[in-house]
PDB file of C-alpha atoms in Angstrom:
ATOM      1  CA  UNK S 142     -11.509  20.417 -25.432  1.00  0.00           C
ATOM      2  CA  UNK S 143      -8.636  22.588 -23.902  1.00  0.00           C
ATOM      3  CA  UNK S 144      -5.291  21.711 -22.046  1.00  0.00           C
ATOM      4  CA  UNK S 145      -3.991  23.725 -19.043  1.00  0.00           C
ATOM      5  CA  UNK S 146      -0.942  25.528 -20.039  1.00  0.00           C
ATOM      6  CA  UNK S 147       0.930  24.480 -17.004  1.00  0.00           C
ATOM      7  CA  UNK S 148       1.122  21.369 -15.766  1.00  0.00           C
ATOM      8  CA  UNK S 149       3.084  20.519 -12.636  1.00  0.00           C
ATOM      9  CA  UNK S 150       6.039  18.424 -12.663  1.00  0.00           C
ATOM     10  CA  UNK S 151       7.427  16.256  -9.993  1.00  0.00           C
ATOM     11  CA  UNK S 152      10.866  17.345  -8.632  1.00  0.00           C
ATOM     12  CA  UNK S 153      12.284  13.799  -7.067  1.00  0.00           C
ATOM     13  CA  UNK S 154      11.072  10.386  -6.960  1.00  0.00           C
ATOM     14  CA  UNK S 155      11.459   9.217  -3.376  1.00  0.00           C
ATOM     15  CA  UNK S 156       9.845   5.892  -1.435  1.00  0.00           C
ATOM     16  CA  UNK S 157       7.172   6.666   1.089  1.00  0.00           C
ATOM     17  CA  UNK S 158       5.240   4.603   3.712  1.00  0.00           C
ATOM     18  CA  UNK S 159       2.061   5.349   5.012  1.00  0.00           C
ATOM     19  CA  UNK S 160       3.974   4.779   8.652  1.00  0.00           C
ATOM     20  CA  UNK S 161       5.245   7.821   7.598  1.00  0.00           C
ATOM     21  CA  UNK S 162       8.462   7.049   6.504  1.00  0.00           C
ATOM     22  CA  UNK S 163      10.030   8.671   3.404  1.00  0.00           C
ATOM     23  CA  UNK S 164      13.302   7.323   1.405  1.00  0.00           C
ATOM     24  CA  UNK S 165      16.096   9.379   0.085  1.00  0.00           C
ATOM     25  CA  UNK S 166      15.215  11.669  -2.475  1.00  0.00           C
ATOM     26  CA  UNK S 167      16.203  11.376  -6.345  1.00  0.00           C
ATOM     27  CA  UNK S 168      15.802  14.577  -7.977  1.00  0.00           C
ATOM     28  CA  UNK S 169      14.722  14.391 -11.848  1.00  0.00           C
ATOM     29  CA  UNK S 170      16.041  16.043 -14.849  1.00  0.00           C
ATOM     30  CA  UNK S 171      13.464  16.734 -17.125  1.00  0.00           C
ATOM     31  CA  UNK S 172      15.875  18.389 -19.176  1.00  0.00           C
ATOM     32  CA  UNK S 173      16.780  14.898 -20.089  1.00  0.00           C
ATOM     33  CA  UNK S 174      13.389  13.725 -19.356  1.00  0.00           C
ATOM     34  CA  UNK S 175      11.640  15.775 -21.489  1.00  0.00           C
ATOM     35  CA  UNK S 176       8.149  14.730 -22.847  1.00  0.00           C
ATOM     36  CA  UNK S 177       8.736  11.308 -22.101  1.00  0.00           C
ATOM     37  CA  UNK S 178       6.380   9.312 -20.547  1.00  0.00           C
ATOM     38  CA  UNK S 179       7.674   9.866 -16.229  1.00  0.00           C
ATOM     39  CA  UNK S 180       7.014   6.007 -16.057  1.00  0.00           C
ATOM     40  CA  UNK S 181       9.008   4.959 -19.165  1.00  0.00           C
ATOM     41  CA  UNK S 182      12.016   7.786 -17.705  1.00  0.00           C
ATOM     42  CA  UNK S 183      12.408   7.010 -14.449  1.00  0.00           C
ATOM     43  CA  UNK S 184      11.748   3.430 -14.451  1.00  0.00           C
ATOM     44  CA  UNK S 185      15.159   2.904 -13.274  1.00  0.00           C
ATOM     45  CA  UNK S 186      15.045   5.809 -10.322  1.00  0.00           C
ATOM     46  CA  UNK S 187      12.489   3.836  -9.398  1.00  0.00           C
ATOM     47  CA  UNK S 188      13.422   0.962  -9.271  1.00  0.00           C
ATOM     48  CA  UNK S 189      16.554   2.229  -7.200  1.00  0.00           C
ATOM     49  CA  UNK S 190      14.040   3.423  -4.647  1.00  0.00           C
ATOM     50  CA  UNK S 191      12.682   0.390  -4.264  1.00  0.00           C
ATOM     51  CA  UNK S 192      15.364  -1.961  -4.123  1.00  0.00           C
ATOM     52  CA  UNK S 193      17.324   0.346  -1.890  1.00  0.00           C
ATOM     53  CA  UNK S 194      15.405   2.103   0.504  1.00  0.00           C
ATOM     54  CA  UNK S 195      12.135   0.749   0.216  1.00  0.00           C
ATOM     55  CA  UNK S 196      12.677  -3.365   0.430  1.00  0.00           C
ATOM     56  CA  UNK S 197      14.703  -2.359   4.049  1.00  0.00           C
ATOM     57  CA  UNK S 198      12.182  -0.271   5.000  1.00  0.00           C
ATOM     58  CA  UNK S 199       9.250  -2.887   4.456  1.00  0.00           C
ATOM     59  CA  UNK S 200      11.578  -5.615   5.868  1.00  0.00           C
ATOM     60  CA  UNK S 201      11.640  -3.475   8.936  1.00  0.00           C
ATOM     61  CA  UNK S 202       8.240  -2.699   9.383  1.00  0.00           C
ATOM     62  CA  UNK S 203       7.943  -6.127   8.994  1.00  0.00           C
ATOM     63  CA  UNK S 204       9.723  -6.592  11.601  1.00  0.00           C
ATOM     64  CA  UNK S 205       8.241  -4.186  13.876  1.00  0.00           C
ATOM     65  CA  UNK S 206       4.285  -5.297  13.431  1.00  0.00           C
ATOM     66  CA  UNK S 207       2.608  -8.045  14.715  1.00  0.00           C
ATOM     67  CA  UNK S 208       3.446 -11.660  14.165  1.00  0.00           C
ATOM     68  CA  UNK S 209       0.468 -13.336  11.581  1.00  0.00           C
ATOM     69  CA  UNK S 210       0.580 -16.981  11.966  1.00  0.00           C
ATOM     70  CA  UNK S 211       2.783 -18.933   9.184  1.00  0.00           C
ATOM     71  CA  UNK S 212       0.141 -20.781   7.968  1.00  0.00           C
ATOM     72  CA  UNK S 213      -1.978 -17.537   7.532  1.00  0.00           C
ATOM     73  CA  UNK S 214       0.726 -15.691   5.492  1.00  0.00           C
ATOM     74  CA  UNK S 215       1.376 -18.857   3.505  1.00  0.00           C
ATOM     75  CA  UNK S 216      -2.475 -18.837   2.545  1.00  0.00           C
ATOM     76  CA  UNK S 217      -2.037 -15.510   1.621  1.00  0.00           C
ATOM     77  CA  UNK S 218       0.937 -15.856  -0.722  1.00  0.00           C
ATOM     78  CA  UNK S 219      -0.859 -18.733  -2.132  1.00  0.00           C
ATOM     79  CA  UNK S 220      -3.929 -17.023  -3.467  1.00  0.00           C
ATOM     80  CA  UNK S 221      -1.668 -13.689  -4.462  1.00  0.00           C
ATOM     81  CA  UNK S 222       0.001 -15.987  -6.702  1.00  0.00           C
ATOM     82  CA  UNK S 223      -3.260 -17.810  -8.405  1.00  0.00           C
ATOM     83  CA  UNK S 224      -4.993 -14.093  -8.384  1.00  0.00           C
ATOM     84  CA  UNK S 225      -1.613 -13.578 -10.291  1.00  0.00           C
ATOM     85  CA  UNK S 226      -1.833 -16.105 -12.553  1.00  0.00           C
ATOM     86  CA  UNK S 227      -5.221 -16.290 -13.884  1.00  0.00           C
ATOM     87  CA  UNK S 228      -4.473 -11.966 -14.619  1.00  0.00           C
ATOM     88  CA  UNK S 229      -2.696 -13.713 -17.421  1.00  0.00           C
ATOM     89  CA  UNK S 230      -5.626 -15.907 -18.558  1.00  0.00           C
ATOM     90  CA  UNK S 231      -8.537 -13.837 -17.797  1.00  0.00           C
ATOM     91  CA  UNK S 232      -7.967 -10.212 -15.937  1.00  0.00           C
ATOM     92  CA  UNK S 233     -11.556  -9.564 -15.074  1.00  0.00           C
ATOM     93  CA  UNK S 234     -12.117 -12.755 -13.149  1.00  0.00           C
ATOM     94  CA  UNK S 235      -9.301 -11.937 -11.381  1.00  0.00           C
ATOM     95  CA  UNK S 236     -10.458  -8.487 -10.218  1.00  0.00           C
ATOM     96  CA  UNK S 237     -13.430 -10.663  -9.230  1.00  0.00           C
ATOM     97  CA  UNK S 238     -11.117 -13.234  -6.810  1.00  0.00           C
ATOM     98  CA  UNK S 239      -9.582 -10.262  -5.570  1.00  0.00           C
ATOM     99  CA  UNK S 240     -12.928  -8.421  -5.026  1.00  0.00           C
ATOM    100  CA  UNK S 241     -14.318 -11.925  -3.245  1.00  0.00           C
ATOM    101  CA  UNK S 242     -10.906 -11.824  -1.687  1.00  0.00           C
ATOM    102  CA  UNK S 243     -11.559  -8.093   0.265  1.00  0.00           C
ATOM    103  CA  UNK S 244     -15.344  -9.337   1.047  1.00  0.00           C
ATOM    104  CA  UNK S 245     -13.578 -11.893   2.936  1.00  0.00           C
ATOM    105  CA  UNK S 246     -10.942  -9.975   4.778  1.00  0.00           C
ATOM    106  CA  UNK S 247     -14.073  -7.232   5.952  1.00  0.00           C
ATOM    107  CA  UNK S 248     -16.028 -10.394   7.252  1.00  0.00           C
ATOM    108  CA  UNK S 249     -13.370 -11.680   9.127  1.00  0.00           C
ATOM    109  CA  UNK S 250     -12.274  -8.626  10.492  1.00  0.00           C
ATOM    110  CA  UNK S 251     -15.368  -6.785  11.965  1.00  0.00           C
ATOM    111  CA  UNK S 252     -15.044  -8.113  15.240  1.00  0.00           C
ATOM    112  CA  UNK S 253     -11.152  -7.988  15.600  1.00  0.00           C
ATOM    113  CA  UNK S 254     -11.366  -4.540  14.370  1.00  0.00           C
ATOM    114  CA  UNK S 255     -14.232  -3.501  17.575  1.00  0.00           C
ATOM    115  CA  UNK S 256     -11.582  -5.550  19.843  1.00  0.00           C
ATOM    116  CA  UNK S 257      -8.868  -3.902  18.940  1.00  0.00           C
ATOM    117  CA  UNK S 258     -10.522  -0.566  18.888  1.00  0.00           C
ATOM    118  CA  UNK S 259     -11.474  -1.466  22.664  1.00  0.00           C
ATOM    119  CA  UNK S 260      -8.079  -3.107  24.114  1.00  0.00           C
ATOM    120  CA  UNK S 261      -5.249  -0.571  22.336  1.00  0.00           C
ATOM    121  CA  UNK S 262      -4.337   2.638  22.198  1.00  0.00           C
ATOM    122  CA  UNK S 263      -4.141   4.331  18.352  1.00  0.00           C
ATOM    123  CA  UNK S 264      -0.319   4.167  19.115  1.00  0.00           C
ATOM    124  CA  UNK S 265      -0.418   0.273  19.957  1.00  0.00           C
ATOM    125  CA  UNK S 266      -2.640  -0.532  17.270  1.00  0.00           C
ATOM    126  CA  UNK S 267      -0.907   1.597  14.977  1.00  0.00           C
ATOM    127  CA  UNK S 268       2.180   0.088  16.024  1.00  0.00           C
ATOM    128  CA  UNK S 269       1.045  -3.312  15.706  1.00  0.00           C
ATOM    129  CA  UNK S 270       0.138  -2.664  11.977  1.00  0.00           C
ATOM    130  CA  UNK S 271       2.730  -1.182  10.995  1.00  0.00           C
ATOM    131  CA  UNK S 272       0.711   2.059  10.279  1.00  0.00           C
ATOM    132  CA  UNK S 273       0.512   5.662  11.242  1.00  0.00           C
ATOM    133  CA  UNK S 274      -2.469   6.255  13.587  1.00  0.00           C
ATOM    134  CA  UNK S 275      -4.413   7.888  11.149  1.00  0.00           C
ATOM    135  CA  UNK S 276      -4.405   5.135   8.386  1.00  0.00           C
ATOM    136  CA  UNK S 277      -4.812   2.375  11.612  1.00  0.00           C
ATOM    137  CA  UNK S 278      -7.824   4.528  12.338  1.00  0.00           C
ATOM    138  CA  UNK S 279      -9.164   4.184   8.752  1.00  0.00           C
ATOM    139  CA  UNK S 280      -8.577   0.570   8.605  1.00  0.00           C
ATOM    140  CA  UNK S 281     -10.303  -0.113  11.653  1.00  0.00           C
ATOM    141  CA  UNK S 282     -13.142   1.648  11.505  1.00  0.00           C
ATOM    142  CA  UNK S 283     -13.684   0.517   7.264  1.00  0.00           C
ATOM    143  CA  UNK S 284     -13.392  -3.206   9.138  1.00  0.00           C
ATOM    144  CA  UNK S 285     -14.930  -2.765  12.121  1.00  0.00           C
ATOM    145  CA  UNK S 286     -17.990  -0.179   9.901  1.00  0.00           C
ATOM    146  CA  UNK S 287     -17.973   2.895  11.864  1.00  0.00           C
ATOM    147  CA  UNK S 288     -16.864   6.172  11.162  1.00  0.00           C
ATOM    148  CA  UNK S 289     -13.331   7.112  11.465  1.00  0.00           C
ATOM    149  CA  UNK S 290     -14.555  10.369  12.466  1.00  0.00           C
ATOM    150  CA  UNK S 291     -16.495   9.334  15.025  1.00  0.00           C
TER     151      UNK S 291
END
């Protein structure tokens, strides 16, 4: 089996959001990087991104969306931290809680997602989720199960 003789190599590491945003750019030296694993080398750029552009950025978005009810988001936080947990014990059955998780979330929001299809503009809606239009148009129609080209 063959290798390509080149393959490409990142220039920076920067945050991005699928709102669109982008964080500052941190170029890499692969001088110093070298045949390193990218993950193992920049582990600490990236962390940098994250814990200076990207945890503002989130925190604004935040923000900016649409209030879910406390006791929602505590739920939430709740069964992201026993999903968490029983990774350690058994990392299958927790693919499984998170797969009975998303089952849920698509049940629950078929008929929000035709709603809010109906009642706001892509810009709202996008707005309100703290989305671009196009990824608020692919999360409402995999919800609501239509097209997002139609």
């Amino acid at each position: 089996m063959g290798h390509f003789g080149f393959i490409p190599k990142a220039h920076a590491l920067r945050a991005a959001c699928s709102c669109g945003w982008t964080g500052t750019e941190y170029p890499l030296d692969w001088e110093q990087i070298g045949e390193q694993d990218l993950r193992m080398a920049a582990g600490d750029l990236a962390e940098e991104c994250e814990t200076e552009w990207w945890d503002g950025h989130t925190s604004t978005v935040e923000k900016s969306a649409i209030a879910v009810p406390e006791d929602i988001t505590d739920l939430l936080s709740l069964v992201s931290e026993k999903i968490e947990k029983l990774a350690s014990r058994s990392p299958l059955a927790a693919v499984r809680a998170a797969r009975l998780l998303e089952v849920a979330a698509v049940r629950a929001a078929y008929w929000p997602a035709h709603d809010a299809r109906a009642r706001a503009s892509p810009a709202e809606a996008a707005a309100a989720l703290g989305l671009n239009e196009d990824d608020t148009r692919y999360l409402l129609a995999r919800f609501g199960n239509w097209s997002p080209y139609g």
